[in-house]
Coordinates of C-alpha atoms and ligand atoms in Angstrom, one line a residue:
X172 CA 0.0 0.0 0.0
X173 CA 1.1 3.7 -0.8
X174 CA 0.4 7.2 0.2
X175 CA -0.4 9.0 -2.4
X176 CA -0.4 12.6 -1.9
X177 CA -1.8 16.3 -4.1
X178 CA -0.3 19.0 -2.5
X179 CA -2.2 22.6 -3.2
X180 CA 1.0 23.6 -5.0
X181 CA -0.1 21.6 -7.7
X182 CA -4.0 21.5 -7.4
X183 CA -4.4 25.3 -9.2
X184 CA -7.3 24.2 -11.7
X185 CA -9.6 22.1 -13.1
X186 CA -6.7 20.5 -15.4
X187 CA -4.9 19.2 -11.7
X188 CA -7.8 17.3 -11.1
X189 CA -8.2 15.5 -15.0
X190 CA -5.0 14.5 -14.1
X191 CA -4.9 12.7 -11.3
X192 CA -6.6 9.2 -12.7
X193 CA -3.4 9.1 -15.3
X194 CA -1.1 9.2 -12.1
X195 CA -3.4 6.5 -10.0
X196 CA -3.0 4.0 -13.0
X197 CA 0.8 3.8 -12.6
X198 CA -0.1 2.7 -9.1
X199 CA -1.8 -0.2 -7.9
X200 CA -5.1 0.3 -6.0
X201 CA -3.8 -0.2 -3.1
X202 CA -3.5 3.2 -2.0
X203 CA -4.7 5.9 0.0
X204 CA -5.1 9.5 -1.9
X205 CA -4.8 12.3 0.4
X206 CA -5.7 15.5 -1.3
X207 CA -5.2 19.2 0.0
X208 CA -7.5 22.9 -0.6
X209 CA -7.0 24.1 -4.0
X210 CA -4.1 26.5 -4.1
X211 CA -3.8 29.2 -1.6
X212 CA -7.8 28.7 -0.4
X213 CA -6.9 28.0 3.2
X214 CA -5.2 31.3 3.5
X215 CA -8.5 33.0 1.9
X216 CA -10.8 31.4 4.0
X217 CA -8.4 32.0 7.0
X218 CA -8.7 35.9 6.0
X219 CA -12.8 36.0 5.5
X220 CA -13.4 33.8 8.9
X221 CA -12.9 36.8 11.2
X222 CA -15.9 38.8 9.3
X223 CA -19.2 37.9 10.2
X224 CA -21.5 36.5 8.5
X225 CA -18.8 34.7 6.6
X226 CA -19.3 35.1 2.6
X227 CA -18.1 32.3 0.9
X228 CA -19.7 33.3 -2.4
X229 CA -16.1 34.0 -3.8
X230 CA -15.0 30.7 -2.8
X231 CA -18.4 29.3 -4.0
X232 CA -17.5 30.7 -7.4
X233 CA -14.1 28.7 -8.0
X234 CA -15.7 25.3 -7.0
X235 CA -18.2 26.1 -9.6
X236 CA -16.2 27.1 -12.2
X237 CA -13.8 23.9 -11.8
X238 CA -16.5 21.7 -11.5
X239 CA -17.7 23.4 -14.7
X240 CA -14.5 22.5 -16.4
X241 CA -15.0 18.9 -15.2
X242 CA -18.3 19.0 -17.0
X243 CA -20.2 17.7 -13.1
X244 CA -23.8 17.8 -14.0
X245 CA -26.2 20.5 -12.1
X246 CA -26.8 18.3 -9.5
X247 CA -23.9 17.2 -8.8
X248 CA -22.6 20.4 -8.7
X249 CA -25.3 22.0 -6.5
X250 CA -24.8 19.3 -4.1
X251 CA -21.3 20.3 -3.6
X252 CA -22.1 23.9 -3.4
X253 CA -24.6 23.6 -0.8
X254 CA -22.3 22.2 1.4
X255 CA -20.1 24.9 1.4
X256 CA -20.3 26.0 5.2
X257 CA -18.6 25.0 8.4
X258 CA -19.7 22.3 10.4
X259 CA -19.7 24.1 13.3
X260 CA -18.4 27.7 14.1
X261 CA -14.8 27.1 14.9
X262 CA -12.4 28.2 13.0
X263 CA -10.9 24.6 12.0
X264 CA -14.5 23.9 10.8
X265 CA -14.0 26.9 8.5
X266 CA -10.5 26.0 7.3
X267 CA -11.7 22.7 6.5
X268 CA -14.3 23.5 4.0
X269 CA -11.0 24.0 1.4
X270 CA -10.1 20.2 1.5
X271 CA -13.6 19.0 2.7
X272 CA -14.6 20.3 -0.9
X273 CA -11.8 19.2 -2.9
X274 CA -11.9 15.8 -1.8
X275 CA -16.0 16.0 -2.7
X276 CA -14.6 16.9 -6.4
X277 CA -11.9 14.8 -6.9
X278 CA -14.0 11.9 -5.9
X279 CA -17.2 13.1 -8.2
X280 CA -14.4 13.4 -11.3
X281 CA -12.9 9.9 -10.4
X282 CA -16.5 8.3 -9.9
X283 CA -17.3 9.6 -13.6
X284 CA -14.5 8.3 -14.5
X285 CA -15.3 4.8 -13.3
X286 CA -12.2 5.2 -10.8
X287 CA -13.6 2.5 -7.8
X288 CA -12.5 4.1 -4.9
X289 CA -14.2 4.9 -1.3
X290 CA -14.3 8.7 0.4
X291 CA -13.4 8.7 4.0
X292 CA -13.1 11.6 5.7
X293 CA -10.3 12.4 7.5
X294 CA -11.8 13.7 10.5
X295 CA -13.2 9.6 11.0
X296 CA -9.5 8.7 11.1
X297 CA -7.1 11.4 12.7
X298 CA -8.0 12.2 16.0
X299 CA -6.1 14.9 17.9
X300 CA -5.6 15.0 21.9
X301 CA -6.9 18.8 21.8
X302 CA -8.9 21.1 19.9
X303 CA -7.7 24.0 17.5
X304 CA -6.2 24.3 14.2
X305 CA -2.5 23.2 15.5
X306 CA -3.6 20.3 17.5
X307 CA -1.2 17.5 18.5
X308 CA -2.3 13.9 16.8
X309 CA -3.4 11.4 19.6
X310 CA -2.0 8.5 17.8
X311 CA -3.8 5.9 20.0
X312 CA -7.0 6.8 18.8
X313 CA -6.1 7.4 15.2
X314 CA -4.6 3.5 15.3
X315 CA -7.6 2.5 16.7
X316 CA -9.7 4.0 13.6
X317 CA -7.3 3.3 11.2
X318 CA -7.7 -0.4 12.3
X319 CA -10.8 -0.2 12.3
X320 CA -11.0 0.8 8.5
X321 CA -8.1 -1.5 8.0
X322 CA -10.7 -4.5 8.5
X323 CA -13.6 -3.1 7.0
X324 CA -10.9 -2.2 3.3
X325 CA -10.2 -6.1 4.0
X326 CA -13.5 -7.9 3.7
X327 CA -14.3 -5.2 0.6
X328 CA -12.9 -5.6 -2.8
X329 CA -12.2 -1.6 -3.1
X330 CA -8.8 -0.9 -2.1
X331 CA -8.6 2.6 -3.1
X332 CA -9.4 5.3 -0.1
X333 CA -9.4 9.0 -0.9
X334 CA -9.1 11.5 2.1
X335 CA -8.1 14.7 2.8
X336 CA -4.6 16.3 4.0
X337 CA -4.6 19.1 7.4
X338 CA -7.9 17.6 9.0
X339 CA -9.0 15.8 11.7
X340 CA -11.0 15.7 14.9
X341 CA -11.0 15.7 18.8
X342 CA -13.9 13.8 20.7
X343 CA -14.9 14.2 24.5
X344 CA -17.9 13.2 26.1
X345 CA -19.9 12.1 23.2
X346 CA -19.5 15.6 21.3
X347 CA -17.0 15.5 17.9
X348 CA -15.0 19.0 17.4
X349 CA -13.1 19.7 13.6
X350 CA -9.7 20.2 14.3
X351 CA -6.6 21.2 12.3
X352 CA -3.3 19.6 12.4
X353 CA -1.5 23.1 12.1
X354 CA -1.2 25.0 8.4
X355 CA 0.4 23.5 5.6
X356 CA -0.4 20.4 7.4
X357 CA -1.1 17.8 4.6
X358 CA 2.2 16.7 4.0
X359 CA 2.2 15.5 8.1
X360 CA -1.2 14.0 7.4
X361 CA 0.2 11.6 4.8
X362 CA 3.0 10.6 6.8
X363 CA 0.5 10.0 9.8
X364 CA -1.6 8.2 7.6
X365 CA 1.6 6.4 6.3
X366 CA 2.7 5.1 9.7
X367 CA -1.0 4.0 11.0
X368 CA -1.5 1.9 7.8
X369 CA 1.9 0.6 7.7
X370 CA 2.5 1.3 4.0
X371 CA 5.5 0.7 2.0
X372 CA 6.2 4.5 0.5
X373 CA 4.7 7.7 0.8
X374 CA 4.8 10.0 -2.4
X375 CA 4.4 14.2 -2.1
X376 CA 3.2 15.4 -5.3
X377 CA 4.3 18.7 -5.0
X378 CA 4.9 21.7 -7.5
X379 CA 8.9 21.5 -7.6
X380 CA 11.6 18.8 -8.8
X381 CA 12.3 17.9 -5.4
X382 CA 14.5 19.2 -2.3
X383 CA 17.3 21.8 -3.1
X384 CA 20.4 22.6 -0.8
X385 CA 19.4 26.1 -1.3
X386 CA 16.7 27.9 -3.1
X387 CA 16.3 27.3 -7.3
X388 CA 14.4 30.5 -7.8
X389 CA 17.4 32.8 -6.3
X390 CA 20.7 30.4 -6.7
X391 CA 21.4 29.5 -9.9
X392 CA 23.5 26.4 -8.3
X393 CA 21.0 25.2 -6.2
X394 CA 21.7 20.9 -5.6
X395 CA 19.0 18.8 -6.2
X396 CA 19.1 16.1 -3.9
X397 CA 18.2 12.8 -5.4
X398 CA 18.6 11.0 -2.0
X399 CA 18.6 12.3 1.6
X400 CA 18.3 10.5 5.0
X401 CA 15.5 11.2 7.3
X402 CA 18.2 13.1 9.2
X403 CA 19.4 15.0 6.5
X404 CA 16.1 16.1 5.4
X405 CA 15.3 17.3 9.1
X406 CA 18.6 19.1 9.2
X407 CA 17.4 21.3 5.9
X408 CA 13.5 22.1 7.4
X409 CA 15.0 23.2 10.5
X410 CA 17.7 25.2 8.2
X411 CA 14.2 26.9 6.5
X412 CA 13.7 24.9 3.6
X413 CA 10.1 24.8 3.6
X414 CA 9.4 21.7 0.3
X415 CA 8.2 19.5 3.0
X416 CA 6.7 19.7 6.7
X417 CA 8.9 19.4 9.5
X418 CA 6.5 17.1 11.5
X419 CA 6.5 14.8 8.2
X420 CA 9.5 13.1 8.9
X421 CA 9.5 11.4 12.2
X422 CA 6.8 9.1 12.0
X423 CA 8.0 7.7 8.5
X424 CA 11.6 7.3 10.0
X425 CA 10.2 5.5 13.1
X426 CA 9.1 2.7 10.9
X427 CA 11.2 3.1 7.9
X428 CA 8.6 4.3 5.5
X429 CA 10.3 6.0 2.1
X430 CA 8.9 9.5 1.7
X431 CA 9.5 10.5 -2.1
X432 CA 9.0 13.8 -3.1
X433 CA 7.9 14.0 -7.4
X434 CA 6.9 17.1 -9.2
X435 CA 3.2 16.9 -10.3
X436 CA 3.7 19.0 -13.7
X437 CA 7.0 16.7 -14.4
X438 CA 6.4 13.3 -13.9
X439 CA 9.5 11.9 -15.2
X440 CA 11.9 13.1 -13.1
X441 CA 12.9 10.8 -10.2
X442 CA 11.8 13.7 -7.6
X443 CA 13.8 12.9 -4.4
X444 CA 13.7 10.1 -1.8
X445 CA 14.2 10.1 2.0
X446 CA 14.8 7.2 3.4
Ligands
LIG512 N1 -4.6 23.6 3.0 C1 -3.8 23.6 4.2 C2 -3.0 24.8 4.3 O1 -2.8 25.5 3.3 C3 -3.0 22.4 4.4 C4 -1.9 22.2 3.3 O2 -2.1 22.6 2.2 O3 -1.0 21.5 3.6 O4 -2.5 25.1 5.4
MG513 MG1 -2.8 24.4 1.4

């Protein structure tokens, strides 16, 4: 089994999302496809979540215009629009809505596409120990669920599962709270994901070629790293370089998990691997 991660890097239009069923069938369908907001969304919804009431309508009209490009029918599209609101007032619920809706229309476009595959949201797997939109994971729980859906993937023939990346959930006496696993959180949701399922690799689709010693855009002789150890690729988050999340690499190097890092608009290059 493999993690299979879209990064919000690469998910800027419609044309992202046509493009993900060509990248599934070079994998097996034993995997689980963790998908994040559309571009910079979170940090729009982050800025309109302080004004009251919220108006989502210019949110509202980018879903509609992908889903447009898609070709979704009206009612499938309607369906997905009307559920554009926070599930409760916090504001995790609010930053959720960017990959809560994403995942809704990648699964739509993979459904037409006769891609078998089963939506699970990520707030039924990931459980935090707190509430808030940096909360720390409470990784008994989370294997708990994950086992849970372990058995249930087991006795079904689908193997594919398609979540989302940065959410999760926190529940105390009965009542379930959204929760956030801290911004630009997806990467550390597919290496949590990673380690609960016990997969063999986890691969960041992301918008560059891989991890540089220094920054392309401003050093022209910028090293590409083809390889890194977990250790080394700690050493360069901590030095700033900001391709992957920091919190991504312990779990994956407490079981040995490869984490590969592959440019989304260039698949052939060999990206880089940590292991
Ligand atoms: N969409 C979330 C954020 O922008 C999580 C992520 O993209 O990693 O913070
Ligand atoms: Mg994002």
């Amino acid at each position: 089994m493999k993690v299979l991660k879209f990064g919000g890097g690469c998910l800027k239009d419609a044309g992202a999302i046509k493009k993900i069923p060509s990248i599934l069938k070079q994998y097996d369908k034993n995997t689980i496809i963790v998908i994040s907001a559309f571009g910079k969304l979170t940090n729009f919804l982050e800025e309109i979540s302080s004004k009251k009431p919220i108006d989502f309508s210019k949110a509202k009209i980018l879903f509609k215009q992908i889903m447009h490009e898609l070709s979704f029918n009206q009612e499938d599209s309607d369906k997905i629009l009307h559920d554009v609101k926070p599930l409760d007032p916090s504001l995790a619920a609010i930053l959720s809505i960017g990959e809560l809706v994403s995942s809704k229309i990648l699964s739509k476009h993979l459904q037409n596409q006769s891609i078998q595959h089963v939506l699970i949201n990520a707030i039924d797997i990931i459980k935090t120990s707190n509430k808030g939109i940096n909360a720390p994971v409470n990784w008994k729980e989370t294997q708990r669920t994950s086992q849970i859906i372990k058995t249930l993937m087991d006795q079904n023939s689908e193997k594919t599962i398609l979540t989302q990346g940065f959410i999760s959930s926190y529940s105390k006496d009965g009542e379930r709270s959204i929760t956030c696993l801290g911004r630009e959180g997806s990467d550390y949701s597919a290496a949590i994901l990673g380690s609960v399922f016990n997969v063999d690799e986890v691969i960041l689709f992301k918008d560059v070629d891989g991890i540089y010693s220094s920054d392309p855009k401003i050093n022209n002789d910028a090293e590409l790293f083809s390889e890194l150890s977990y250790d080394q690729a700690f050493a360069l988050c901590e030095q700033g370089n900001t391709v992957i999340h920091p919190k991504t690499i312990a779990p994956l190097k407490e079981k040995s998990i490869p984490l590969i890092i592959k440019n989304f608009n260039n698949l052939d290059l060999p990206g880089t691997v940590i292991s």
